[in-house]
Amino acid sequence: TVSAWSIAGGMWLAGTTAAQAQFAGTIGLATDDMFRGYSVSNGDPALSLGVSAEFGHGIYGGVTLATAFGGSPSPVVNGSNQYLGIAHRMDSGVSVDAGIVHRYYTQYATNDYADDFVEAYIGVSIQNLSARLFMSPNYGGPGAPAAYFEVNATPFNRNKWSVAVHLGGMLPPSTLGPDHASLVLIDWQLGVTRSIGPVAATVAWVGQGKTIDDPEVLQKIVASLGMAF
């Protein structure tokens, strides 16, 4: 789905320098609300809303909220993100940004670690390619840090069609014991989007690699509709 974060990023990449805040919004409906290869809506459809702002001088921020449908009770809030960052585009065309994001997920999230944590991030982007490194001091609870690195690309964007690729790797909190050593958890997403007026319709292949506790490769097809305003 279209995220408020992406709208905020688009605003500072466009070079917005107005003295007063400029706002944008998003709304999206997906067959599953996915986060780094995990469902955070217990596999149920979810409606997401987002508001972002660009405050001038490269400073941006926003809030997203998601509600899941189909479970019991239904509907139910299943997650929210709040973020604040600063970005700068250099004369070479390379943009860098840094910030902090607070993520909160309810019991409907299927991830193995924290559902309420803070991450700091730093990123770099040029044209249709971007990369970000996230660091969290409490991803596995207090005193259990973790790191996540992601690369996102749009190798095809022509007329009303586009293809987006995401590849991420999580270095989770270390745990004791021979069966629970640290390893990199890989996740990916390959999506095809068709613009229909103001609406973007996307079909994505979302997956996650093997873990120590789950030797199966997890993958599914997720369909979504999103609109920015």
PDB file of C-alpha atoms in Angstrom:
ATOM      1  CA  THR A   1       0.000   0.000   0.000  1.00  0.00           C
ATOM      2  CA  VAL A   2       1.008   3.647  -0.396  1.00  0.00           C
ATOM      3  CA  SER A   3       2.555   4.896   2.844  1.00  0.00           C
ATOM      4  CA  ALA A   4       2.597   8.336   4.395  1.00  0.00           C
ATOM      5  CA  TRP A   5       6.339   7.828   4.809  1.00  0.00           C
ATOM      6  CA  SER A   6       6.782   7.573   1.032  1.00  0.00           C
ATOM      7  CA  ILE A   7       4.712  10.701   0.518  1.00  0.00           C
ATOM      8  CA  ALA A   8       6.860  12.640   2.995  1.00  0.00           C
ATOM      9  CA  GLY A   9       9.975  11.362   1.262  1.00  0.00           C
ATOM     10  CA  GLY A  10       8.612  12.466  -2.088  1.00  0.00           C
ATOM     11  CA  MET A  11       7.953  15.927  -0.725  1.00  0.00           C
ATOM     12  CA  TRP A  12      11.516  16.537   0.466  1.00  0.00           C
ATOM     13  CA  LEU A  13      13.007  14.925  -2.622  1.00  0.00           C
ATOM     14  CA  ALA A  14      10.989  17.425  -4.650  1.00  0.00           C
ATOM     15  CA  GLY A  15      12.833  20.171  -2.784  1.00  0.00           C
ATOM     16  CA  THR A  16       9.980  21.711  -0.815  1.00  0.00           C
ATOM     17  CA  THR A  17      11.275  24.765   1.038  1.00  0.00           C
ATOM     18  CA  ALA A  18       8.129  26.596   2.087  1.00  0.00           C
ATOM     19  CA  ALA A  19       8.213  28.197   5.508  1.00  0.00           C
ATOM     20  CA  GLN A  20       4.923  26.646   6.597  1.00  0.00           C
ATOM     21  CA  ALA A  21       4.239  22.928   6.877  1.00  0.00           C
ATOM     22  CA  GLN A  22       2.893  21.148   3.817  1.00  0.00           C
ATOM     23  CA  PHE A  23       0.727  18.111   4.425  1.00  0.00           C
ATOM     24  CA  ALA A  24      -0.134  14.979   2.446  1.00  0.00           C
ATOM     25  CA  GLY A  25      -2.316  11.980   3.166  1.00  0.00           C
ATOM     26  CA  THR A  26      -2.648   8.375   2.091  1.00  0.00           C
ATOM     27  CA  ILE A  27      -5.282   5.681   2.309  1.00  0.00           C
ATOM     28  CA  GLY A  28      -4.793   2.028   1.440  1.00  0.00           C
ATOM     29  CA  LEU A  29      -6.602  -1.297   1.577  1.00  0.00           C
ATOM     30  CA  ALA A  30      -4.635  -4.571   1.460  1.00  0.00           C
ATOM     31  CA  THR A  31      -5.455  -8.258   1.728  1.00  0.00           C
ATOM     32  CA  ASP A  32      -2.789  -8.479   4.451  1.00  0.00           C
ATOM     33  CA  ASP A  33      -0.781  -5.895   6.386  1.00  0.00           C
ATOM     34  CA  MET A  34       2.852  -7.012   6.016  1.00  0.00           C
ATOM     35  CA  PHE A  35       5.966  -5.787   7.852  1.00  0.00           C
ATOM     36  CA  ARG A  36       9.372  -7.220   6.934  1.00  0.00           C
ATOM     37  CA  GLY A  37       7.873 -10.491   5.773  1.00  0.00           C
ATOM     38  CA  TYR A  38       5.507 -10.885   8.734  1.00  0.00           C
ATOM     39  CA  SER A  39       1.784 -10.280   8.877  1.00  0.00           C
ATOM     40  CA  VAL A  40       0.858  -7.652  11.463  1.00  0.00           C
ATOM     41  CA  SER A  41      -2.883  -8.143  10.917  1.00  0.00           C
ATOM     42  CA  ASN A  42      -3.015 -11.899  11.632  1.00  0.00           C
ATOM     43  CA  GLY A  43      -3.457 -12.537   7.912  1.00  0.00           C
ATOM     44  CA  ASP A  44      -6.635 -10.450   7.724  1.00  0.00           C
ATOM     45  CA  PRO A  45      -7.336  -7.534   5.342  1.00  0.00           C
ATOM     46  CA  ALA A  46      -6.334  -4.131   6.670  1.00  0.00           C
ATOM     47  CA  LEU A  47      -7.164  -0.486   6.016  1.00  0.00           C
ATOM     48  CA  SER A  48      -4.315   1.984   6.521  1.00  0.00           C
ATOM     49  CA  LEU A  49      -4.390   5.758   6.880  1.00  0.00           C
ATOM     50  CA  GLY A  50      -1.437   8.119   6.928  1.00  0.00           C
ATOM     51  CA  VAL A  51      -0.695  11.811   7.348  1.00  0.00           C
ATOM     52  CA  SER A  52       2.730  13.289   6.620  1.00  0.00           C
ATOM     53  CA  ALA A  53       4.199  16.771   6.685  1.00  0.00           C
ATOM     54  CA  GLU A  54       7.234  18.598   5.325  1.00  0.00           C
ATOM     55  CA  PHE A  55       8.240  21.463   7.629  1.00  0.00           C
ATOM     56  CA  GLY A  56      10.917  23.099   5.483  1.00  0.00           C
ATOM     57  CA  HIS A  57      14.713  22.766   5.611  1.00  0.00           C
ATOM     58  CA  GLY A  58      14.361  19.039   4.881  1.00  0.00           C
ATOM     59  CA  ILE A  59      12.508  18.216   8.103  1.00  0.00           C
ATOM     60  CA  TYR A  60       9.595  15.785   7.694  1.00  0.00           C
ATOM     61  CA  GLY A  61       7.376  13.588   9.848  1.00  0.00           C
ATOM     62  CA  GLY A  62       4.151  11.683   9.960  1.00  0.00           C
ATOM     63  CA  VAL A  63       1.793   9.158  11.521  1.00  0.00           C
ATOM     64  CA  THR A  64       0.269   5.981  10.100  1.00  0.00           C
ATOM     65  CA  LEU A  65      -2.581   3.915  11.543  1.00  0.00           C
ATOM     66  CA  ALA A  66      -3.846   0.510  10.388  1.00  0.00           C
ATOM     67  CA  THR A  67      -7.085  -1.318  11.171  1.00  0.00           C
ATOM     68  CA  ALA A  68      -7.643  -5.044  10.510  1.00  0.00           C
ATOM     69  CA  PHE A  69     -10.906  -6.666   9.458  1.00  0.00           C
ATOM     70  CA  GLY A  70     -12.125 -10.259   9.579  1.00  0.00           C
ATOM     71  CA  GLY A  71     -11.004 -11.379  13.025  1.00  0.00           C
ATOM     72  CA  SER A  72     -12.741 -11.221  16.370  1.00  0.00           C
ATOM     73  CA  PRO A  73     -13.327  -8.463  17.308  1.00  0.00           C
ATOM     74  CA  SER A  74     -13.538  -6.676  13.970  1.00  0.00           C
ATOM     75  CA  PRO A  75     -12.535  -4.047  13.049  1.00  0.00           C
ATOM     76  CA  VAL A  76      -9.553  -3.605  15.386  1.00  0.00           C
ATOM     77  CA  VAL A  77      -6.539  -1.311  15.359  1.00  0.00           C
ATOM     78  CA  ASN A  78      -3.501  -3.473  14.593  1.00  0.00           C
ATOM     79  CA  GLY A  79      -0.652  -0.993  14.368  1.00  0.00           C
ATOM     80  CA  SER A  80       0.683   2.538  14.212  1.00  0.00           C
ATOM     81  CA  ASN A  81       3.959   4.244  13.266  1.00  0.00           C
ATOM     82  CA  GLN A  82       5.156   7.739  14.154  1.00  0.00           C
ATOM     83  CA  TYR A  83       8.305   9.104  12.541  1.00  0.00           C
ATOM     84  CA  LEU A  84      10.406  12.269  12.317  1.00  0.00           C
ATOM     85  CA  GLY A  85      13.405  12.824  10.070  1.00  0.00           C
ATOM     86  CA  ILE A  86      15.583  15.268   8.189  1.00  0.00           C
ATOM     87  CA  ALA A  87      16.814  14.955   4.617  1.00  0.00           C
ATOM     88  CA  HIS A  88      19.250  16.759   2.328  1.00  0.00           C
ATOM     89  CA  ARG A  89      19.893  16.515  -1.378  1.00  0.00           C
ATOM     90  CA  MET A  90      23.471  17.120  -2.499  1.00  0.00           C
ATOM     91  CA  ASP A  91      24.544  18.761  -5.752  1.00  0.00           C
ATOM     92  CA  SER A  92      25.451  15.320  -7.098  1.00  0.00           C
ATOM     93  CA  GLY A  93      21.786  14.274  -6.944  1.00  0.00           C
ATOM     94  CA  VAL A  94      22.346  11.907  -4.007  1.00  0.00           C
ATOM     95  CA  SER A  95      19.935  12.416  -1.105  1.00  0.00           C
ATOM     96  CA  VAL A  96      20.635  11.423   2.484  1.00  0.00           C
ATOM     97  CA  ASP A  97      18.228  11.304   5.388  1.00  0.00           C
ATOM     98  CA  ALA A  98      18.154  10.302   9.034  1.00  0.00           C
ATOM     99  CA  GLY A  99      15.484  10.052  11.672  1.00  0.00           C
ATOM    100  CA  ILE A 100      13.649   8.054  14.267  1.00  0.00           C
ATOM    101  CA  VAL A 101      10.482   5.948  14.112  1.00  0.00           C
ATOM    102  CA  HIS A 102       8.304   4.452  16.850  1.00  0.00           C
ATOM    103  CA  ARG A 103       6.427   1.298  15.845  1.00  0.00           C
ATOM    104  CA  TYR A 104       3.540  -0.231  17.743  1.00  0.00           C
ATOM    105  CA  TYR A 105       1.718  -3.456  16.835  1.00  0.00           C
ATOM    106  CA  THR A 106      -1.031  -5.249  18.692  1.00  0.00           C
ATOM    107  CA  GLN A 107      -1.233  -8.958  19.499  1.00  0.00           C
ATOM    108  CA  TYR A 108      -2.286  -9.606  15.889  1.00  0.00           C
ATOM    109  CA  ALA A 109       1.305  -9.253  14.707  1.00  0.00           C
ATOM    110  CA  THR A 110       3.011 -12.581  13.921  1.00  0.00           C
ATOM    111  CA  ASN A 111       6.596 -11.358  14.350  1.00  0.00           C
ATOM    112  CA  ASP A 112       8.730 -13.126  16.943  1.00  0.00           C
ATOM    113  CA  TYR A 113      10.092 -10.039  18.674  1.00  0.00           C
ATOM    114  CA  ALA A 114       8.916  -6.741  20.128  1.00  0.00           C
ATOM    115  CA  ASP A 115       5.626  -5.156  19.161  1.00  0.00           C
ATOM    116  CA  ASP A 116       6.435  -1.750  20.676  1.00  0.00           C
ATOM    117  CA  PHE A 117       9.887  -0.401  19.854  1.00  0.00           C
ATOM    118  CA  VAL A 118      11.902   2.554  18.571  1.00  0.00           C
ATOM    119  CA  GLU A 119      14.327   2.596  15.633  1.00  0.00           C
ATOM    120  CA  ALA A 120      16.820   5.195  14.453  1.00  0.00           C
ATOM    121  CA  TYR A 121      17.627   5.146  10.753  1.00  0.00           C
ATOM    122  CA  ILE A 122      19.967   6.593   8.164  1.00  0.00           C
ATOM    123  CA  GLY A 123      19.404   6.343   4.433  1.00  0.00           C
ATOM    124  CA  VAL A 124      20.715   7.283   1.027  1.00  0.00           C
ATOM    125  CA  SER A 125      18.900   7.456  -2.319  1.00  0.00           C
ATOM    126  CA  ILE A 126      19.551   8.346  -5.926  1.00  0.00           C
ATOM    127  CA  GLN A 127      16.990   8.270  -8.727  1.00  0.00           C
ATOM    128  CA  ASN A 128      15.049   4.982  -8.383  1.00  0.00           C
ATOM    129  CA  LEU A 129      17.335   3.305  -5.821  1.00  0.00           C
ATOM    130  CA  SER A 130      17.422   3.751  -2.042  1.00  0.00           C
ATOM    131  CA  ALA A 131      18.914   2.040   1.002  1.00  0.00           C
ATOM    132  CA  ARG A 132      18.299   2.422   4.731  1.00  0.00           C
ATOM    133  CA  LEU A 133      19.882   1.087   7.910  1.00  0.00           C
ATOM    134  CA  PHE A 134      17.679   0.826  11.019  1.00  0.00           C
ATOM    135  CA  MET A 135      19.037   0.343  14.538  1.00  0.00           C
ATOM    136  CA  SER A 136      16.793  -0.474  17.505  1.00  0.00           C
ATOM    137  CA  PRO A 137      17.928  -0.664  21.158  1.00  0.00           C
ATOM    138  CA  ASN A 138      14.824  -2.606  22.259  1.00  0.00           C
ATOM    139  CA  TYR A 139      13.676  -4.722  19.310  1.00  0.00           C
ATOM    140  CA  GLY A 140      13.716  -7.852  21.475  1.00  0.00           C
ATOM    141  CA  GLY A 141      12.679  -6.037  24.624  1.00  0.00           C
ATOM    142  CA  PRO A 142      14.785  -3.812  26.929  1.00  0.00           C
ATOM    143  CA  GLY A 143      18.503  -4.381  26.402  1.00  0.00           C
ATOM    144  CA  ALA A 144      18.007  -6.511  23.260  1.00  0.00           C
ATOM    145  CA  PRO A 145      19.169  -4.473  20.237  1.00  0.00           C
ATOM    146  CA  ALA A 146      18.749  -5.375  16.572  1.00  0.00           C
ATOM    147  CA  ALA A 147      19.676  -3.993  13.147  1.00  0.00           C
ATOM    148  CA  TYR A 148      17.810  -4.042   9.840  1.00  0.00           C
ATOM    149  CA  PHE A 149      19.103  -3.078   6.383  1.00  0.00           C
ATOM    150  CA  GLU A 150      16.917  -2.655   3.322  1.00  0.00           C
ATOM    151  CA  VAL A 151      17.337  -1.825  -0.349  1.00  0.00           C
ATOM    152  CA  ASN A 152      14.414  -0.593  -2.451  1.00  0.00           C
ATOM    153  CA  ALA A 153      14.386  -0.077  -6.203  1.00  0.00           C
ATOM    154  CA  THR A 154      11.956   0.776  -8.977  1.00  0.00           C
ATOM    155  CA  PRO A 155      13.595  -0.812 -12.040  1.00  0.00           C
ATOM    156  CA  PHE A 156      10.594  -0.133 -14.291  1.00  0.00           C
ATOM    157  CA  ASN A 157       8.278   2.874 -14.326  1.00  0.00           C
ATOM    158  CA  ARG A 158       6.579   3.622 -17.627  1.00  0.00           C
ATOM    159  CA  ASN A 159       3.179   5.027 -18.489  1.00  0.00           C
ATOM    160  CA  LYS A 160       0.791   3.661 -15.852  1.00  0.00           C
ATOM    161  CA  TRP A 161       2.887   0.620 -14.914  1.00  0.00           C
ATOM    162  CA  SER A 162       5.728   0.239 -12.422  1.00  0.00           C
ATOM    163  CA  VAL A 163       7.696  -2.549 -10.779  1.00  0.00           C
ATOM    164  CA  ALA A 164       9.114  -2.196  -7.256  1.00  0.00           C
ATOM    165  CA  VAL A 165      11.639  -4.477  -5.544  1.00  0.00           C
ATOM    166  CA  HIS A 166      12.465  -4.669  -1.834  1.00  0.00           C
ATOM    167  CA  LEU A 167      15.162  -6.760  -0.146  1.00  0.00           C
ATOM    168  CA  GLY A 168      15.804  -6.631   3.588  1.00  0.00           C
ATOM    169  CA  GLY A 169      17.982  -8.327   6.156  1.00  0.00           C
ATOM    170  CA  MET A 170      17.421  -8.357   9.916  1.00  0.00           C
ATOM    171  CA  LEU A 171      20.150  -9.094  12.451  1.00  0.00           C
ATOM    172  CA  PRO A 172      17.879  -9.985  15.407  1.00  0.00           C
ATOM    173  CA  PRO A 173      18.783  -9.883  19.086  1.00  0.00           C
ATOM    174  CA  SER A 174      21.270 -12.571  20.122  1.00  0.00           C
ATOM    175  CA  THR A 175      19.959 -15.395  22.281  1.00  0.00           C
ATOM    176  CA  LEU A 176      21.870 -17.980  24.253  1.00  0.00           C
ATOM    177  CA  GLY A 177      22.141 -21.644  23.341  1.00  0.00           C
ATOM    178  CA  PRO A 178      23.388 -23.636  20.349  1.00  0.00           C
ATOM    179  CA  ASP A 179      19.967 -23.600  18.653  1.00  0.00           C
ATOM    180  CA  HIS A 180      19.327 -19.893  18.985  1.00  0.00           C
ATOM    181  CA  ALA A 181      22.400 -18.073  17.706  1.00  0.00           C
ATOM    182  CA  SER A 182      22.068 -14.845  15.764  1.00  0.00           C
ATOM    183  CA  LEU A 183      21.410 -15.091  12.039  1.00  0.00           C
ATOM    184  CA  VAL A 184      20.317 -12.747   9.310  1.00  0.00           C
ATOM    185  CA  LEU A 185      16.589 -12.970   8.591  1.00  0.00           C
ATOM    186  CA  ILE A 186      15.924 -12.213   4.926  1.00  0.00           C
ATOM    187  CA  ASP A 187      12.673 -10.794   3.574  1.00  0.00           C
ATOM    188  CA  TRP A 188      11.680  -9.617   0.108  1.00  0.00           C
ATOM    189  CA  GLN A 189       8.880  -8.083  -1.913  1.00  0.00           C
ATOM    190  CA  LEU A 190       8.331  -7.867  -5.648  1.00  0.00           C
ATOM    191  CA  GLY A 191       5.339  -5.776  -6.668  1.00  0.00           C
ATOM    192  CA  VAL A 192       3.677  -4.710  -9.904  1.00  0.00           C
ATOM    193  CA  THR A 193       1.562  -1.548  -9.787  1.00  0.00           C
ATOM    194  CA  ARG A 194      -1.000  -0.190 -12.251  1.00  0.00           C
ATOM    195  CA  SER A 195      -2.263   3.368 -11.848  1.00  0.00           C
ATOM    196  CA  ILE A 196      -5.997   3.805 -12.420  1.00  0.00           C
ATOM    197  CA  GLY A 197      -6.638   7.510 -12.161  1.00  0.00           C
ATOM    198  CA  PRO A 198      -5.694   8.533  -8.599  1.00  0.00           C
ATOM    199  CA  VAL A 199      -5.681   4.907  -7.392  1.00  0.00           C
ATOM    200  CA  ALA A 200      -2.675   2.589  -7.482  1.00  0.00           C
ATOM    201  CA  ALA A 201      -3.485  -1.141  -7.686  1.00  0.00           C
ATOM    202  CA  THR A 202      -0.629  -3.439  -6.644  1.00  0.00           C
ATOM    203  CA  VAL A 203      -0.047  -7.184  -6.634  1.00  0.00           C
ATOM    204  CA  ALA A 204       3.058  -8.203  -4.680  1.00  0.00           C
ATOM    205  CA  TRP A 205       4.946 -11.391  -3.933  1.00  0.00           C
ATOM    206  CA  VAL A 206       6.052 -11.106  -0.306  1.00  0.00           C
ATOM    207  CA  GLY A 207       8.360 -13.594   1.351  1.00  0.00           C
ATOM    208  CA  GLN A 208      10.673 -14.397   4.226  1.00  0.00           C
ATOM    209  CA  GLY A 209      13.603 -16.789   4.336  1.00  0.00           C
ATOM    210  CA  LYS A 210      14.201 -19.687   6.684  1.00  0.00           C
ATOM    211  CA  THR A 211      14.764 -19.119  10.391  1.00  0.00           C
ATOM    212  CA  ILE A 212      16.090 -21.348  13.148  1.00  0.00           C
ATOM    213  CA  ASP A 213      12.623 -21.787  14.638  1.00  0.00           C
ATOM    214  CA  ASP A 214      10.860 -22.117  11.258  1.00  0.00           C
ATOM    215  CA  PRO A 215      12.834 -23.895   8.496  1.00  0.00           C
ATOM    216  CA  GLU A 216      10.097 -23.180   5.944  1.00  0.00           C
ATOM    217  CA  VAL A 217      10.284 -20.339   3.430  1.00  0.00           C
ATOM    218  CA  LEU A 218       7.204 -18.182   4.057  1.00  0.00           C
ATOM    219  CA  GLN A 219       5.673 -16.469   1.026  1.00  0.00           C
ATOM    220  CA  LYS A 220       2.332 -15.154  -0.151  1.00  0.00           C
ATOM    221  CA  ILE A 221       0.631 -12.907  -2.702  1.00  0.00           C
ATOM    222  CA  VAL A 222      -0.748  -9.628  -1.357  1.00  0.00           C
ATOM    223  CA  ALA A 223      -3.085  -7.348  -3.326  1.00  0.00           C
ATOM    224  CA  SER A 224      -3.677  -3.715  -2.387  1.00  0.00           C
ATOM    225  CA  LEU A 225      -5.250  -0.445  -3.467  1.00  0.00           C
ATOM    226  CA  GLY A 226      -3.745   2.875  -2.444  1.00  0.00           C
ATOM    227  CA  MET A 227      -4.335   6.565  -3.025  1.00  0.00           C
ATOM    228  CA  ALA A 228      -2.406   9.682  -2.069  1.00  0.00           C
ATOM    229  CA  PHE A 229      -4.052  13.077  -1.566  1.00  0.00           C
TER     230      PHE A 229
END
